PDB file of C-alpha atoms in Angstrom:
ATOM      1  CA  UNK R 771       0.000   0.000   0.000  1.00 85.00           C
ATOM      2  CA  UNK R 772       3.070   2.680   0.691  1.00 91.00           C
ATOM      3  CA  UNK R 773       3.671   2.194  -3.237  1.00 93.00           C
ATOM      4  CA  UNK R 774      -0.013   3.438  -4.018  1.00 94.00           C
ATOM      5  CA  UNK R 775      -0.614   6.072  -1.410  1.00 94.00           C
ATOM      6  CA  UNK R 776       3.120   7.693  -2.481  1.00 96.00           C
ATOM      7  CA  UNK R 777       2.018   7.663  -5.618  1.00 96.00           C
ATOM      8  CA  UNK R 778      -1.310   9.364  -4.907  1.00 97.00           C
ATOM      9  CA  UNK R 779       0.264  11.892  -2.469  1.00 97.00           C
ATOM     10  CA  UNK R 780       2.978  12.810  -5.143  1.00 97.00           C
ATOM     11  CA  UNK R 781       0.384  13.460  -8.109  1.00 97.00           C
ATOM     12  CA  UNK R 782      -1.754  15.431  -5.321  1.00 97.00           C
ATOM     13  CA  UNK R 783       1.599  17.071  -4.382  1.00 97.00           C
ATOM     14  CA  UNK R 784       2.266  17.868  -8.148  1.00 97.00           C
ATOM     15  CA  UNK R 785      -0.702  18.772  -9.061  1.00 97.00           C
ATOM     16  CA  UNK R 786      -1.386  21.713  -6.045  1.00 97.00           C
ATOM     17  CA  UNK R 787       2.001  23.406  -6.960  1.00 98.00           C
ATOM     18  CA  UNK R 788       1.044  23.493 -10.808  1.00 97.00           C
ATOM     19  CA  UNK R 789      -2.092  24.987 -10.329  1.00 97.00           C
ATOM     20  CA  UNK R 790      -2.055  27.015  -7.543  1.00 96.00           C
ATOM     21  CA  UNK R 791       1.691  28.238  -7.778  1.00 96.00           C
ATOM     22  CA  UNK R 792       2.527  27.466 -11.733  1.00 96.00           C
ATOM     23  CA  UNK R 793       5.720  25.124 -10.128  1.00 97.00           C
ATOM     24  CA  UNK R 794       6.255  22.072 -12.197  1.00 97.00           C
ATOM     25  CA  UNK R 795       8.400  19.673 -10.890  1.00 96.00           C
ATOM     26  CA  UNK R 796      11.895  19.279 -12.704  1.00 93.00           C
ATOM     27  CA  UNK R 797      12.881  16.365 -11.584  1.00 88.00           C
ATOM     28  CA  UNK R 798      11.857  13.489  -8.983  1.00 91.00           C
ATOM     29  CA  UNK R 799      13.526  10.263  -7.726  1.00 94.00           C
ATOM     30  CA  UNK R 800      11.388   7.388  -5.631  1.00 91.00           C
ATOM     31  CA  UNK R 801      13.617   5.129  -2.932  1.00 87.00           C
ATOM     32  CA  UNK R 802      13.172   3.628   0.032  1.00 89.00           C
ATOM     33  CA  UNK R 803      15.456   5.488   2.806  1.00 86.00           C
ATOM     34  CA  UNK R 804      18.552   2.890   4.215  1.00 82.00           C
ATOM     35  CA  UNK R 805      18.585   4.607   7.604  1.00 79.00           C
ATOM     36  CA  UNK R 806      15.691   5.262   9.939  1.00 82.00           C
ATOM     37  CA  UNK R 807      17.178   8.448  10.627  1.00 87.00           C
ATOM     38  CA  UNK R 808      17.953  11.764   8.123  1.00 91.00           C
ATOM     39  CA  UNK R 809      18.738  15.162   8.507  1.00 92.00           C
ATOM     40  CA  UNK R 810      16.494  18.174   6.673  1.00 95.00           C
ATOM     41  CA  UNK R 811      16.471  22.173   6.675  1.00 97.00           C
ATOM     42  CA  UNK R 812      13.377  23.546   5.884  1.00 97.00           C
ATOM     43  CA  UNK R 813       9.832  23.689   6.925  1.00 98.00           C
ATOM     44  CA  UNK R 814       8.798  19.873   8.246  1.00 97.00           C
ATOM     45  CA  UNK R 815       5.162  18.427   8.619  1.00 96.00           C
ATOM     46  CA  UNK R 816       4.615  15.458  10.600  1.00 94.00           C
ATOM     47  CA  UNK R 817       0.912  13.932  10.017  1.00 93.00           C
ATOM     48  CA  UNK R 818      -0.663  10.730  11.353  1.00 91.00           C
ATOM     49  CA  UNK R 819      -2.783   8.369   9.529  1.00 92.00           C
ATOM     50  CA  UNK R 820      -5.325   5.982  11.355  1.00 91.00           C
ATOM     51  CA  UNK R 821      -7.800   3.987  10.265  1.00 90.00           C
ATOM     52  CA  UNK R 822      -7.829   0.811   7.911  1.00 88.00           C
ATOM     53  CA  UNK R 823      -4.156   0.905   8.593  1.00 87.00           C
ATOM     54  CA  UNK R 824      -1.689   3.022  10.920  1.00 89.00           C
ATOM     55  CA  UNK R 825       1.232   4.567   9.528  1.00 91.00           C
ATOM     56  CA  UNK R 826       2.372   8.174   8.956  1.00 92.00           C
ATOM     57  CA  UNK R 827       3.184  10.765   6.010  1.00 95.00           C
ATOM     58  CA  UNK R 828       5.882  13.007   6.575  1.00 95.00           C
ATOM     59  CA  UNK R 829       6.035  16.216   3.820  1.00 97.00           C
ATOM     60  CA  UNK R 830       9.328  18.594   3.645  1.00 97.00           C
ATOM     61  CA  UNK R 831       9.911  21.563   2.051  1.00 98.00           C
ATOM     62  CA  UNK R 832      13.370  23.298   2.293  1.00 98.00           C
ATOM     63  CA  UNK R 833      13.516  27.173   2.681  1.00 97.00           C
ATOM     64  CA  UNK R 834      13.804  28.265  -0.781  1.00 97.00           C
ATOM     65  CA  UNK R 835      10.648  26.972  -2.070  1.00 98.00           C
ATOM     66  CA  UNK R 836       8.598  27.636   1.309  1.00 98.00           C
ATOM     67  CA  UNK R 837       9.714  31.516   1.146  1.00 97.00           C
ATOM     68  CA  UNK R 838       8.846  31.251  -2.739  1.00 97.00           C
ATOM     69  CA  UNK R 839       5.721  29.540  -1.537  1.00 98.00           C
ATOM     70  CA  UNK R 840       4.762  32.468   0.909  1.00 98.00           C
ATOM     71  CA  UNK R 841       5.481  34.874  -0.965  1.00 97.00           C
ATOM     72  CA  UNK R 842       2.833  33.949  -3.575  1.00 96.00           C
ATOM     73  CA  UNK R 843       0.159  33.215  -1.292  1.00 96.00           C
ATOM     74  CA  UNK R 844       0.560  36.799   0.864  1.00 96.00           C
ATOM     75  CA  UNK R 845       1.778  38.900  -2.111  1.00 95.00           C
ATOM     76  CA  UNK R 846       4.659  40.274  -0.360  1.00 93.00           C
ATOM     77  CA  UNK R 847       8.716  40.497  -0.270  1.00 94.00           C
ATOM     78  CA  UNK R 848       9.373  38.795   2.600  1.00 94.00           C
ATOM     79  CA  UNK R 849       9.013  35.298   4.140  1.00 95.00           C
ATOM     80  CA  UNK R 850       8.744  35.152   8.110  1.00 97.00           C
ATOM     81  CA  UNK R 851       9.110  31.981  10.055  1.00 97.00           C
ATOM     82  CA  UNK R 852       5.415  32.683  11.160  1.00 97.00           C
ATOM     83  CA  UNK R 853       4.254  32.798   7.669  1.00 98.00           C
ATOM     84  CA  UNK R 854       6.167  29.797   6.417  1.00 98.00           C
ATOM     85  CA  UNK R 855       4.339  27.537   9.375  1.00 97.00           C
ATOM     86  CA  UNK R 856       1.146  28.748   8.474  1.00 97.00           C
ATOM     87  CA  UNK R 857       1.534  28.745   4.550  1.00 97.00           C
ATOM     88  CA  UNK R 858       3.236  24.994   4.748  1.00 97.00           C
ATOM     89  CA  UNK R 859       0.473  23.676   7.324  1.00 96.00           C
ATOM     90  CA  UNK R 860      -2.534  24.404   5.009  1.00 96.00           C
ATOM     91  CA  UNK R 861      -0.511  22.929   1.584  1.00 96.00           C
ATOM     92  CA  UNK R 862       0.491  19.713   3.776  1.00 96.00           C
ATOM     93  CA  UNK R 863      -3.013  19.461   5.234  1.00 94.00           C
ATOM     94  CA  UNK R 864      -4.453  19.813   1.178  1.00 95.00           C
ATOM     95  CA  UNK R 865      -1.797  17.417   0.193  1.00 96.00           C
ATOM     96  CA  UNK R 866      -2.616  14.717   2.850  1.00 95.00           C
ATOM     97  CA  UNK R 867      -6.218  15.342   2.983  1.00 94.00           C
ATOM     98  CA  UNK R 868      -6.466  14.956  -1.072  1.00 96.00           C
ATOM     99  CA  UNK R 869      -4.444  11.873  -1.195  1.00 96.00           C
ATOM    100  CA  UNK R 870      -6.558  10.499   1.626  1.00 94.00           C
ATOM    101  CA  UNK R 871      -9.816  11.160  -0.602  1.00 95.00           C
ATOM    102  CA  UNK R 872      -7.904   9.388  -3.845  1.00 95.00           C
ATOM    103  CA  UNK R 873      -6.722   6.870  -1.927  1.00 94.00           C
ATOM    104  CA  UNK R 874     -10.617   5.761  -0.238  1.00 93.00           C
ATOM    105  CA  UNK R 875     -12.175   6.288  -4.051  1.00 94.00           C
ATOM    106  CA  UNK R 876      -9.351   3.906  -5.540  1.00 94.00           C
ATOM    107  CA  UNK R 877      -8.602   1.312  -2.672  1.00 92.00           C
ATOM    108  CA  UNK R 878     -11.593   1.641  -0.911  1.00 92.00           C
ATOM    109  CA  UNK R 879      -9.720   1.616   2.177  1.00 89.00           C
ATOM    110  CA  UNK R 880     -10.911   4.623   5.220  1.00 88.00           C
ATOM    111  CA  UNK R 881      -7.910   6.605   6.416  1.00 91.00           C
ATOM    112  CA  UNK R 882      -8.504  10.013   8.030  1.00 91.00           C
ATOM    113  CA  UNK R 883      -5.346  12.527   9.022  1.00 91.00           C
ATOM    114  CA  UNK R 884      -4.249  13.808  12.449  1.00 90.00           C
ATOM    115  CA  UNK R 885      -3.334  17.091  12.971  1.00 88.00           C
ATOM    116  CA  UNK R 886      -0.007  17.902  11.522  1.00 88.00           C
ATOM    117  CA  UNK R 887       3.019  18.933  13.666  1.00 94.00           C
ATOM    118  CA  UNK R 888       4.704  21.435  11.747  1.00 96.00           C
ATOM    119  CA  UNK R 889       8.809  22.150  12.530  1.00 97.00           C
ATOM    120  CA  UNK R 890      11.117  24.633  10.746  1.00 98.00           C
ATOM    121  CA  UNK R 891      14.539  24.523  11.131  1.00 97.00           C
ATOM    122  CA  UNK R 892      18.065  23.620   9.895  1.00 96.00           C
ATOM    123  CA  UNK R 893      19.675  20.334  10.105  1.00 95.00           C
ATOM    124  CA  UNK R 894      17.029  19.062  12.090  1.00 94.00           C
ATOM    125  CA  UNK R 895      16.935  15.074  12.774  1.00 91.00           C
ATOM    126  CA  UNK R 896      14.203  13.017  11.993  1.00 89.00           C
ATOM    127  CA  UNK R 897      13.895   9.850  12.775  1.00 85.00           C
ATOM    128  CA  UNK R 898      11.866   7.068  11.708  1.00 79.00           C
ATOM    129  CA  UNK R 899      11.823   3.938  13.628  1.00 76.00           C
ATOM    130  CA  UNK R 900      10.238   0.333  12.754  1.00 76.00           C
ATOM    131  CA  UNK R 901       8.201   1.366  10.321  1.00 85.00           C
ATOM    132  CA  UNK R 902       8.140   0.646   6.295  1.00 88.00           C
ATOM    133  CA  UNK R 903       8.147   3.243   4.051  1.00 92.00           C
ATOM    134  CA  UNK R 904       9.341   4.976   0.984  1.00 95.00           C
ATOM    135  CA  UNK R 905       9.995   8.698  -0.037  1.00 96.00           C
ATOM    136  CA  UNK R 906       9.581  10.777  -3.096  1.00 97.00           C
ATOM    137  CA  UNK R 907      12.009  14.055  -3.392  1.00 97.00           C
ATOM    138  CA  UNK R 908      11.133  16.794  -6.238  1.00 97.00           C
ATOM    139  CA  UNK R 909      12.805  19.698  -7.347  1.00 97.00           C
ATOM    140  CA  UNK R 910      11.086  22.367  -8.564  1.00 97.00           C
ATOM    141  CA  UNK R 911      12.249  26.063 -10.003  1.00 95.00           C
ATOM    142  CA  UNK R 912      12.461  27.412  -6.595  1.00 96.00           C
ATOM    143  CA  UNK R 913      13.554  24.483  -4.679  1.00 97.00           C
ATOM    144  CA  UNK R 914      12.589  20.901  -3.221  1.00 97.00           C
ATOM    145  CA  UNK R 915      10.100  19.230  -1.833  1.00 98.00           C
ATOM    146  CA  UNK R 916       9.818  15.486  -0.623  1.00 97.00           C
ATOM    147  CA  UNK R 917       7.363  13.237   0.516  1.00 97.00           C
ATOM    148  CA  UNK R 918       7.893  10.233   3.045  1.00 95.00           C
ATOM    149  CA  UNK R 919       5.046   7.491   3.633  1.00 95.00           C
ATOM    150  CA  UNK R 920       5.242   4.766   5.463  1.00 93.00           C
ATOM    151  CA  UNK R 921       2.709   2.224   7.582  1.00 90.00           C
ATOM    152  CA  UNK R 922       3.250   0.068  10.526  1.00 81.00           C
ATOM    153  CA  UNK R 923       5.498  -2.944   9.610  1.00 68.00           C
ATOM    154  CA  UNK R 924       3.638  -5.925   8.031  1.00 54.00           C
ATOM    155  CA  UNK R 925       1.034  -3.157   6.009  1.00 46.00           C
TER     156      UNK R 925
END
């Protein structure tokens, strides 16, 4: 199932930055991470998925695209800290949210979203123990963006 929701949640991903911010994505690789642990600058979202199935979808964007980001939405020069929580909180909750939709219309399988925890930083550590998953990473004109998902093991 972390093969089809990915793939969902990176369309959904895709497809919000095309049409609401005219980003295209570049370039994209798929893997599944070696370590359970990685290190990431930028503006982090953290959201749980229960249901059918438990598991998690993490969403990163590093500062270059979320100040590009915020500066579209607002209309203005400059990028706060404040701003690029609030700005990256609503696009992760659309991202997860939509996927979540896709994913119950294709699979017929219920998952609803917890509130994301939303973290902005540099060289911050995240850490993902015993659980499967897989990541997507896109670059864009303004900078990148990834996507991790991953489900309790045995899912």
């Amino acid at each position: 199932m972390i093969d089809e929701v990915l793939k969902i949640a990176d369309d959904v991903a895709k497809s919000l930055l095309l049409q609401n911010f005219g980003l295209a994505a570049k370039d994209g690789k798929e893997f599944v991470p070696e370590l359970d642990e990685f290190q990431y600058s930028g503006v982090v979202g953290v959201l749980g998925v229960m249901g059918d199935m438990k598991g998690r979808v993490i969403i990163g964007v590093d500062f270059n695209l979320s100040t590009h980001l915020v500066k579209s939405v607002y209309d203005q020069d400059v990028a706060t800290n404040s701003d690029m929580l609030d700005v990256s909180y609503e696009i992760f909750n659309m991202i997860v949210g939509n996927t979540l939709v896709e994913f119950k219309k294709s699979y017929n399988i219920g998952l609803r979203p917890t509130p994301p925890s939303i973290f902005l930083g540099e060289n911050m550590l995240i850490v993902s123990p015993k659980i499967e998953r897989k990541r997507i990473e896109n670059v864009f004109e303004h900078g990148k963006m990834f996507i991790e998902v991953g489900f309790e093991r045995g899912r």
